[in-house]
PDB file of C-alpha atoms in Angstrom:
ATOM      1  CA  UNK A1041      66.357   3.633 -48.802  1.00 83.00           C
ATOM      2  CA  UNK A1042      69.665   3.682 -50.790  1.00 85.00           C
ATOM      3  CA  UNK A1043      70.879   1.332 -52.594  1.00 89.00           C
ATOM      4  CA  UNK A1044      73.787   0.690 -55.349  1.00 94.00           C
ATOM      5  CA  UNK A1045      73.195  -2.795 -57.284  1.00 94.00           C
ATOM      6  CA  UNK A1046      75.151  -4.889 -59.887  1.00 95.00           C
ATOM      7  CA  UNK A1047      74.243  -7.846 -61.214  1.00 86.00           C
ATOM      8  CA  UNK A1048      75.105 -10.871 -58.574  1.00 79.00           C
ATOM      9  CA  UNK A1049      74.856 -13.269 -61.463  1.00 86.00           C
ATOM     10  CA  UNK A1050      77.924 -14.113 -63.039  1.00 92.00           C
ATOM     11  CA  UNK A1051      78.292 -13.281 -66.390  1.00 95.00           C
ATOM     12  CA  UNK A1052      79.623 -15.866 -68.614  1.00 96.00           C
ATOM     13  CA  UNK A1053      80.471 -14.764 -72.438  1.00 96.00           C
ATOM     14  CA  UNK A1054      82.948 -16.179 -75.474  1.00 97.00           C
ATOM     15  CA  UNK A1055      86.111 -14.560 -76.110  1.00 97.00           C
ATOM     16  CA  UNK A1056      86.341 -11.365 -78.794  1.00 97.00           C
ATOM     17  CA  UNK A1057      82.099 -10.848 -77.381  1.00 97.00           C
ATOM     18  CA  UNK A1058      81.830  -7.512 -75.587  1.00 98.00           C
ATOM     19  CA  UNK A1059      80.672  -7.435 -71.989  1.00 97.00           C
ATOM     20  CA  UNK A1060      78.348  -4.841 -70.403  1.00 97.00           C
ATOM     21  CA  UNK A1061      78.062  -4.631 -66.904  1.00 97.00           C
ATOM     22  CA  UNK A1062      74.857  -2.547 -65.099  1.00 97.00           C
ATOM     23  CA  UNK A1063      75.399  -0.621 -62.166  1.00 97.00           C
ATOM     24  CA  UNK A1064      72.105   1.032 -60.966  1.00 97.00           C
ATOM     25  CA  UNK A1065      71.377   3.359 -57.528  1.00 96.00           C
ATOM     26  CA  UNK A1066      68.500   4.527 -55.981  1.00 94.00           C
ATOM     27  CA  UNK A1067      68.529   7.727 -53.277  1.00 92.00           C
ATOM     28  CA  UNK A1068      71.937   8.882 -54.057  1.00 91.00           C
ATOM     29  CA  UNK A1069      73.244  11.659 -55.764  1.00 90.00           C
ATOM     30  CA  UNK A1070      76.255  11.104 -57.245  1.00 89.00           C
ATOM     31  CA  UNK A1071      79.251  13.478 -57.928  1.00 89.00           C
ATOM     32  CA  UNK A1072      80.963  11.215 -59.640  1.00 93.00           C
ATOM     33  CA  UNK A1073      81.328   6.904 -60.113  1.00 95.00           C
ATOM     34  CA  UNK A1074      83.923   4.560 -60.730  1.00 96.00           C
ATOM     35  CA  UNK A1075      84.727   1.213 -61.804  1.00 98.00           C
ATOM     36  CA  UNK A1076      87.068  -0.938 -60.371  1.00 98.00           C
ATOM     37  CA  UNK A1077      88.388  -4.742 -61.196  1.00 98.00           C
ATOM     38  CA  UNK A1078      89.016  -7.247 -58.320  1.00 96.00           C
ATOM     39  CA  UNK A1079      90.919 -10.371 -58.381  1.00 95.00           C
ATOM     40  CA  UNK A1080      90.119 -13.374 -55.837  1.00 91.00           C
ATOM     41  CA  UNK A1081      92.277 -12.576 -52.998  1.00 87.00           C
ATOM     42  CA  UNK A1082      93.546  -9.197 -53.801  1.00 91.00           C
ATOM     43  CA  UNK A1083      92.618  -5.338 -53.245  1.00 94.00           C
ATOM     44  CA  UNK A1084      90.124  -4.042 -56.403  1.00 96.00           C
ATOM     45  CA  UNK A1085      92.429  -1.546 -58.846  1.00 97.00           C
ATOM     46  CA  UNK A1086      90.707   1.509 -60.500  1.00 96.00           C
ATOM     47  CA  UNK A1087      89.719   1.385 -64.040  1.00 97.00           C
ATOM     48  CA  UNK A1088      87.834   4.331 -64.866  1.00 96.00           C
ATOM     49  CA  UNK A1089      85.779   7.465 -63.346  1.00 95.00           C
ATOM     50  CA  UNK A1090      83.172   9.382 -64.845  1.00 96.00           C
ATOM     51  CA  UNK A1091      81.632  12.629 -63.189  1.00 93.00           C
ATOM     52  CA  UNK A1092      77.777  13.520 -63.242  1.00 90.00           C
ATOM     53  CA  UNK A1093      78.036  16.047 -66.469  1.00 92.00           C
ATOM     54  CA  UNK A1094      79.830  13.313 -68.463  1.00 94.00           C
ATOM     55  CA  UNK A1095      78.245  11.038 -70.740  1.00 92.00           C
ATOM     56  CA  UNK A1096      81.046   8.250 -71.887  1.00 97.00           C
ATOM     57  CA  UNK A1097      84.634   7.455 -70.848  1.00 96.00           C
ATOM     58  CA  UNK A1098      86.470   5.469 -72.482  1.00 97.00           C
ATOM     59  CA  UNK A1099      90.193   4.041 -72.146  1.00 96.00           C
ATOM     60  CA  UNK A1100      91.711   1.035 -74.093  1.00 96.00           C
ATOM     61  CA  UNK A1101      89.197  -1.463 -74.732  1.00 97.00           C
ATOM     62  CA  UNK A1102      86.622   0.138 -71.375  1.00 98.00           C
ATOM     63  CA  UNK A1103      83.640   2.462 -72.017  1.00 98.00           C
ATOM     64  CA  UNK A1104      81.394   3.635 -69.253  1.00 98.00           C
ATOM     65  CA  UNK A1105      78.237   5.540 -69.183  1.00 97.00           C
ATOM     66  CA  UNK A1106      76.261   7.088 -67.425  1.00 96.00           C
ATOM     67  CA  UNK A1107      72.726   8.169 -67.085  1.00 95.00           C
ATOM     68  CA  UNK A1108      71.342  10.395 -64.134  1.00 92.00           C
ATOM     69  CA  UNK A1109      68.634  10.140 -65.369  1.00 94.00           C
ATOM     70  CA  UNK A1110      68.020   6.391 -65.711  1.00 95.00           C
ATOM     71  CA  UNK A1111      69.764   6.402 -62.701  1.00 95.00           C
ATOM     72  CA  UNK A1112      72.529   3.585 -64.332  1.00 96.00           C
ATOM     73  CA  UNK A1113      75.955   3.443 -65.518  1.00 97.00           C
ATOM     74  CA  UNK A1114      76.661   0.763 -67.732  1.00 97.00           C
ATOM     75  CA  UNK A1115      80.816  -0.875 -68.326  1.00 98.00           C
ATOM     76  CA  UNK A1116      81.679  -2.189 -71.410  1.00 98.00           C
ATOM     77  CA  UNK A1117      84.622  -4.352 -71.984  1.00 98.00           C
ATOM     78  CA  UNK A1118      84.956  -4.903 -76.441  1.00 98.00           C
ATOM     79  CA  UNK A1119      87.421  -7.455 -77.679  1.00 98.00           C
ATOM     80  CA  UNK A1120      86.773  -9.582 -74.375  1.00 98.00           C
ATOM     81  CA  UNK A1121      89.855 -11.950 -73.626  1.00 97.00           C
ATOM     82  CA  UNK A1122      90.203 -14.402 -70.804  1.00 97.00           C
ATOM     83  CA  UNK A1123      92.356 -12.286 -68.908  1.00 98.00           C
ATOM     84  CA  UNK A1124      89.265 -10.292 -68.066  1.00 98.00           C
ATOM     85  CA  UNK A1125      87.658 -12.183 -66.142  1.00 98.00           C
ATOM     86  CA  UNK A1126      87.689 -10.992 -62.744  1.00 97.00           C
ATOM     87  CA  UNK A1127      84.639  -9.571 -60.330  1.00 96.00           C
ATOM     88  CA  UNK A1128      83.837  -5.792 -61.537  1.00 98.00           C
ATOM     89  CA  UNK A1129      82.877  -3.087 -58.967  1.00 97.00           C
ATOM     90  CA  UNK A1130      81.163   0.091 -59.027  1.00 97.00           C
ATOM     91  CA  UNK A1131      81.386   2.742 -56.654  1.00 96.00           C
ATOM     92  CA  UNK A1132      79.860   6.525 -56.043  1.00 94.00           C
ATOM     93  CA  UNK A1133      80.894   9.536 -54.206  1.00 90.00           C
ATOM     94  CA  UNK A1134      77.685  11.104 -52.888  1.00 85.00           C
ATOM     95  CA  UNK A1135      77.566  15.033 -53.397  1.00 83.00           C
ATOM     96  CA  UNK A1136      76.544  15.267 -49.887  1.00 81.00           C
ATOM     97  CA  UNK A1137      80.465  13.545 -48.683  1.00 78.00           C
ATOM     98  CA  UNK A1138      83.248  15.808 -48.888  1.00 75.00           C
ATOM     99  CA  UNK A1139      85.736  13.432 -47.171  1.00 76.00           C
ATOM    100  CA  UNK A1140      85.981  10.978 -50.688  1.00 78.00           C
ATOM    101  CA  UNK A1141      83.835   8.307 -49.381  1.00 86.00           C
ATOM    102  CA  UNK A1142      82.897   5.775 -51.858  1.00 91.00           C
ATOM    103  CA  UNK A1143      79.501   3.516 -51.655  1.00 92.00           C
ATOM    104  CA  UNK A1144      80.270   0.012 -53.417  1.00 94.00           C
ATOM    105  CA  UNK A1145      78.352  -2.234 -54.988  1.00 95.00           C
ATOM    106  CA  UNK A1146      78.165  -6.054 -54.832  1.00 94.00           C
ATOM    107  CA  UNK A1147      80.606  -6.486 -57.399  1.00 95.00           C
ATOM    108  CA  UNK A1148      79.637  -8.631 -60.695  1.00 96.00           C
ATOM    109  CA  UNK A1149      81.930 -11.689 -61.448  1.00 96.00           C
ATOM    110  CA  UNK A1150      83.054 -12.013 -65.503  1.00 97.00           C
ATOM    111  CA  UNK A1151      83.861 -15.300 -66.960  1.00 97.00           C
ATOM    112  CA  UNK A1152      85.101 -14.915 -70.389  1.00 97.00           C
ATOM    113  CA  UNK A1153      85.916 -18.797 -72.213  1.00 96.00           C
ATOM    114  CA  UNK A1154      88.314 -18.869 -74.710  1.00 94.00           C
TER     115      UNK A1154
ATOM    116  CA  UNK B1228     101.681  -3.135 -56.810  1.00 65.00           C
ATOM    117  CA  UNK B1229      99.596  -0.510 -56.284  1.00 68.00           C
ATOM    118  CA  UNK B1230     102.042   1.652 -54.000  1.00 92.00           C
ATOM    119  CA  UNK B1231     100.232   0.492 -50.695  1.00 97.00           C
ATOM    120  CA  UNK B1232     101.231  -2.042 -48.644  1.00 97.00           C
ATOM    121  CA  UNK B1233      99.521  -4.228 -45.682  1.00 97.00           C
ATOM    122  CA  UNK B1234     101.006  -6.709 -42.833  1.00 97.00           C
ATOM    123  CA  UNK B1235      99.968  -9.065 -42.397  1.00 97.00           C
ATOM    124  CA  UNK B1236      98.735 -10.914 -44.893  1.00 96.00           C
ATOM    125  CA  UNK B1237      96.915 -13.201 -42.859  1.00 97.00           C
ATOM    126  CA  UNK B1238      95.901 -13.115 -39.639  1.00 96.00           C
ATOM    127  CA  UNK B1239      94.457 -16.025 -37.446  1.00 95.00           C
ATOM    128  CA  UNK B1240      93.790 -14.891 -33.907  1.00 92.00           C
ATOM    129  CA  UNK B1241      91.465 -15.971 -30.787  1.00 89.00           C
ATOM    130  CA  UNK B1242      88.674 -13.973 -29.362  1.00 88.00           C
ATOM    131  CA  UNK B1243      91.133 -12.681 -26.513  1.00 87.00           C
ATOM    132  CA  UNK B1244      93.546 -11.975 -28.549  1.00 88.00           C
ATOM    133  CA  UNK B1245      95.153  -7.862 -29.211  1.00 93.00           C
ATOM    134  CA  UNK B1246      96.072  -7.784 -32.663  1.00 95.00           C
ATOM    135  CA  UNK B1247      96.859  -4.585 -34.794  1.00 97.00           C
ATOM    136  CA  UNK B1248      96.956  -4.399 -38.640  1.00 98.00           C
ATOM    137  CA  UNK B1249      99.595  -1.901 -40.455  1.00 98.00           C
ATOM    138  CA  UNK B1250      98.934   0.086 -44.028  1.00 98.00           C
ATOM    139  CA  UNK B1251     101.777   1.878 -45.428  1.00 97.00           C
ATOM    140  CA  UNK B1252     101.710   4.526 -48.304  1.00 96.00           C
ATOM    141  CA  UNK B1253     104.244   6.255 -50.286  1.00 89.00           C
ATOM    142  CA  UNK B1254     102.063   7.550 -52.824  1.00 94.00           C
ATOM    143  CA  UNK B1255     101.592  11.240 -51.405  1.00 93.00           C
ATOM    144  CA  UNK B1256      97.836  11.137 -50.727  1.00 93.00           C
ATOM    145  CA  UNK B1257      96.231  12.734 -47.652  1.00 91.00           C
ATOM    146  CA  UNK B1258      93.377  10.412 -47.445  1.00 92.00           C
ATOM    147  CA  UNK B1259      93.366   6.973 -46.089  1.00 94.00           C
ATOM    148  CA  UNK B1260      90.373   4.872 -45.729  1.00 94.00           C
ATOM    149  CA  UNK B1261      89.396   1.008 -44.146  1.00 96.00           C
ATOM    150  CA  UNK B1262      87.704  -1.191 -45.481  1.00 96.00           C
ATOM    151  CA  UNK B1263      86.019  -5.024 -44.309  1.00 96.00           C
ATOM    152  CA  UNK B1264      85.160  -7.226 -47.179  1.00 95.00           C
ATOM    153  CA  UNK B1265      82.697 -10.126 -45.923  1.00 93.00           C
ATOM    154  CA  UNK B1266      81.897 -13.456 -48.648  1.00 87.00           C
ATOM    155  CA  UNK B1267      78.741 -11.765 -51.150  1.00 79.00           C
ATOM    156  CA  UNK B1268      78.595  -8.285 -49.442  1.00 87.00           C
ATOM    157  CA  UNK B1269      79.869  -5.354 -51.275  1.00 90.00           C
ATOM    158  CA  UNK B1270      82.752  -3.521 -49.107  1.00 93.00           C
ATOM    159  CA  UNK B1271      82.035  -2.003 -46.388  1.00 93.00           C
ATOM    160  CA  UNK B1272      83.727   1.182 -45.313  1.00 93.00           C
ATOM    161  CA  UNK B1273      84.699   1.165 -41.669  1.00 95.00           C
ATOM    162  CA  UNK B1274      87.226   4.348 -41.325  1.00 93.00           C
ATOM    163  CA  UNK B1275      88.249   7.499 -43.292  1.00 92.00           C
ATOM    164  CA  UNK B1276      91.113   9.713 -42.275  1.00 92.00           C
ATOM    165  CA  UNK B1277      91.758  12.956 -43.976  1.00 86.00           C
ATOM    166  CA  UNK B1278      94.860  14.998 -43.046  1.00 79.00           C
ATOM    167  CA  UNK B1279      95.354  12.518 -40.398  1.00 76.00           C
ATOM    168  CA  UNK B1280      91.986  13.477 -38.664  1.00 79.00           C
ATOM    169  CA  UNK B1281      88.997  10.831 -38.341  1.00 81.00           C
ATOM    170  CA  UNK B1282      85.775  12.601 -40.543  1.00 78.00           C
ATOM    171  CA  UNK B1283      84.201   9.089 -41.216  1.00 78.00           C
ATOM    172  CA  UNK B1284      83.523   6.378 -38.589  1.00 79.00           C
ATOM    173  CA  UNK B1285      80.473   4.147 -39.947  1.00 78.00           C
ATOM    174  CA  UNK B1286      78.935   2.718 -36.769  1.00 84.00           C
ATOM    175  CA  UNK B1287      81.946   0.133 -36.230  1.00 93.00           C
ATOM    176  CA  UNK B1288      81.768  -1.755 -33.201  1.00 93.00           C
ATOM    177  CA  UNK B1289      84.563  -0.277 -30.320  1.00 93.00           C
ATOM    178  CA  UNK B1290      86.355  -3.394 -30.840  1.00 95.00           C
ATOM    179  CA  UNK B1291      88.208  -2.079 -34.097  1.00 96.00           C
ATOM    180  CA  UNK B1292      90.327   0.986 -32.869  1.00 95.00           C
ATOM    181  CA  UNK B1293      92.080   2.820 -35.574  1.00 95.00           C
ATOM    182  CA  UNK B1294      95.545   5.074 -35.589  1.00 95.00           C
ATOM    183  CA  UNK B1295      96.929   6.970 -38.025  1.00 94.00           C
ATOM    184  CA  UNK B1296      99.949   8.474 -36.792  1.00 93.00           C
ATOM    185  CA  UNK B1297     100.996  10.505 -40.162  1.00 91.00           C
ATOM    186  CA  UNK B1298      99.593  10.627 -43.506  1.00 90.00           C
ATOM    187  CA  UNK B1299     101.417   7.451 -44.786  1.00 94.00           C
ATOM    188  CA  UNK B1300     100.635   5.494 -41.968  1.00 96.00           C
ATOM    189  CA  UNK B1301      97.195   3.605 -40.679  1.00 97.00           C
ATOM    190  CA  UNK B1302      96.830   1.343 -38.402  1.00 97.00           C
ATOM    191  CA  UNK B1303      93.418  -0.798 -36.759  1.00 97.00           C
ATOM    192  CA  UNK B1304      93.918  -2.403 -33.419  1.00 97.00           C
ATOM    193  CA  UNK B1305      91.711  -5.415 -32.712  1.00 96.00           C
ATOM    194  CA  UNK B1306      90.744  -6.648 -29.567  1.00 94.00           C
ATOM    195  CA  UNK B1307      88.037  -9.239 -28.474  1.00 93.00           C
ATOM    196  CA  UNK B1308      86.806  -9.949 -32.053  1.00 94.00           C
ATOM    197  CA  UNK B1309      84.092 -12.169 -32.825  1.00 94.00           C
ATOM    198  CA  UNK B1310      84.098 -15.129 -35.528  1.00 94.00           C
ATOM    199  CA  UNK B1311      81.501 -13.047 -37.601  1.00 94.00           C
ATOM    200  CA  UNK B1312      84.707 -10.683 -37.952  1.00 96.00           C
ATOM    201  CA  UNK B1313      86.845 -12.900 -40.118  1.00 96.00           C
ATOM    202  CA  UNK B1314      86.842 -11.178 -43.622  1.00 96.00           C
ATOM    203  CA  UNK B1315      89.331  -9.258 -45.522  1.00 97.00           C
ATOM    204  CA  UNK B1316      90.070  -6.024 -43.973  1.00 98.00           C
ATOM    205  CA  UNK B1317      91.249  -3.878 -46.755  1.00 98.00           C
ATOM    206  CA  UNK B1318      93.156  -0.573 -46.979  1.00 98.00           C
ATOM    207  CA  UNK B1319      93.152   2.240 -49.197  1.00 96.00           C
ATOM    208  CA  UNK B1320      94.377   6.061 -49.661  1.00 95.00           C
ATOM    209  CA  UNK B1321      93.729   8.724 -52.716  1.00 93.00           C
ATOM    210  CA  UNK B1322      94.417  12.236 -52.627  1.00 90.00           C
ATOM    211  CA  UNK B1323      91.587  14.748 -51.643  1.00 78.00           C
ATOM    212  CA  UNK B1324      89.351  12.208 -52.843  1.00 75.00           C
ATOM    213  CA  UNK B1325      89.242  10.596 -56.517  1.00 83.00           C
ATOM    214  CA  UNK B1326      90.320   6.795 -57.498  1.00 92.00           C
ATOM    215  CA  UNK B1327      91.441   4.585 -54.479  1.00 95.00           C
ATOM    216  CA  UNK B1328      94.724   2.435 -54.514  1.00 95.00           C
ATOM    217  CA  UNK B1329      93.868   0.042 -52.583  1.00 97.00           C
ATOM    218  CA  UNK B1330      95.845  -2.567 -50.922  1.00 97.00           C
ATOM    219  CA  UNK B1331      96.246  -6.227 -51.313  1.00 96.00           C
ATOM    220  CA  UNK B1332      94.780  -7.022 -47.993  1.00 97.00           C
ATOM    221  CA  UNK B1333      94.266  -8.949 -44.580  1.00 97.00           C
ATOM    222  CA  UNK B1334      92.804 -12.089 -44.245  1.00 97.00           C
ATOM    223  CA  UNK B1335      91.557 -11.831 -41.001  1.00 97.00           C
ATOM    224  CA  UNK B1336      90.238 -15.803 -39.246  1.00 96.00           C
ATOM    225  CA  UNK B1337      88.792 -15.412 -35.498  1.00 95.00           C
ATOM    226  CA  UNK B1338      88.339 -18.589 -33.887  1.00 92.00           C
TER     227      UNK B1338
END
């Protein structure tokens, strides 16, 4: 079956640490995946997108990777600050969509303490 | 603000009730998308509209009708909901694919 799967444990780490979040699928291939940041009660915003022939993105204090092979892409956040915290989601386009459907997963909640 | 907009915010209606929820866009994208967002499940596409034409429709119950009228415009129409539809219905757009700006949302309560 597919499946796309974060961590559901929260992830609790000090200030200035750097987070890294795991995103793994099974049964999909992916033309791309992105990573997007949700705030209780709001709509998620986009961070970052990385296609299948790219190794690393990065922007600002964000890296992502990913691996076909391992079948993962991992989100790093350096520096962390409090203002981070927020529930992290990860989504793919499948190669086999054309209409820019994205499969989400669960979503993995970041608690940085000053 | 990410450029899309939703009414209402919050929504608290009856199993009878006829209901319809609004997205608005401005952003110049010809694909608009619903989402439902239920407590510890990921989001869960309902809808996607390209050039104004349905091309997704992911085994939603007839209850949820959408409408989109023109590209900047989306609309779902409930009617006889059940209480294991409250959630927060969620609307996005993007152009030909790519990121989604999404919307901040409907709270959505049947009683």
């Amino acid at each position: 079956s597919q499946k796309i799967e974060q961590n559901s444990e929260a992830l609790n780490i000090q200030e200035g640490k750097t987070a890294t979040l795991t995103c793994n699928y099974t049964n999909y291939s992916p033309a791309y995946l992105q990573w997007y940041r949700q705030d209780p009660g709001r709509g998620p915003v986009f961070l970052l997108l990385i296609r299948e022939n790219e190794k690393e993105k990065r922007k600002e204090r964000l890296k992502v990777t990913f691996d076909t092979t391992l079948k993962q892409s991992l989100f790093h956040i350096t520096a962390s600050q409090p203002a981070d915290s927020a529930t992290y989601l990860c989504a793919l386009a499948d190669r086999s969509s054309n209409t820019g459907k994205l499969i989400f997963g669960q979503g993995t909640t970041l608690q940085v303490k000053p | 603000e990410t450029g899309v907009t939703q009414t209402p915010r919050h929504l608290v209606m009856g199993m009878t009730n006829k209901k319809s929820l609004k997205c608005e866009q401005h952003l110049g994208h010809n694909a608009m998308y619903w989402y439902k967002q239920s407590a510890k499940k990921p989001l869960e596409l309902m809808f996607v509209y390209s050039l104004e034409e349905r091309v997704e429709n992911n085994s939603v119950p007839s209850r949820f009708s959408p409408e989109c009228p023109n590209s900047s415009h989306l609309f779902l129409h409930l009617h006889t909901l059940q209480p294991e539809d409250s959630a927060l219905y969620l609307c996005a757009s993007s152009y030909s694919g790519g990121e989604q700006f999404f919307g901040p949302g409907t709270r959505l309560t049947v009683l």
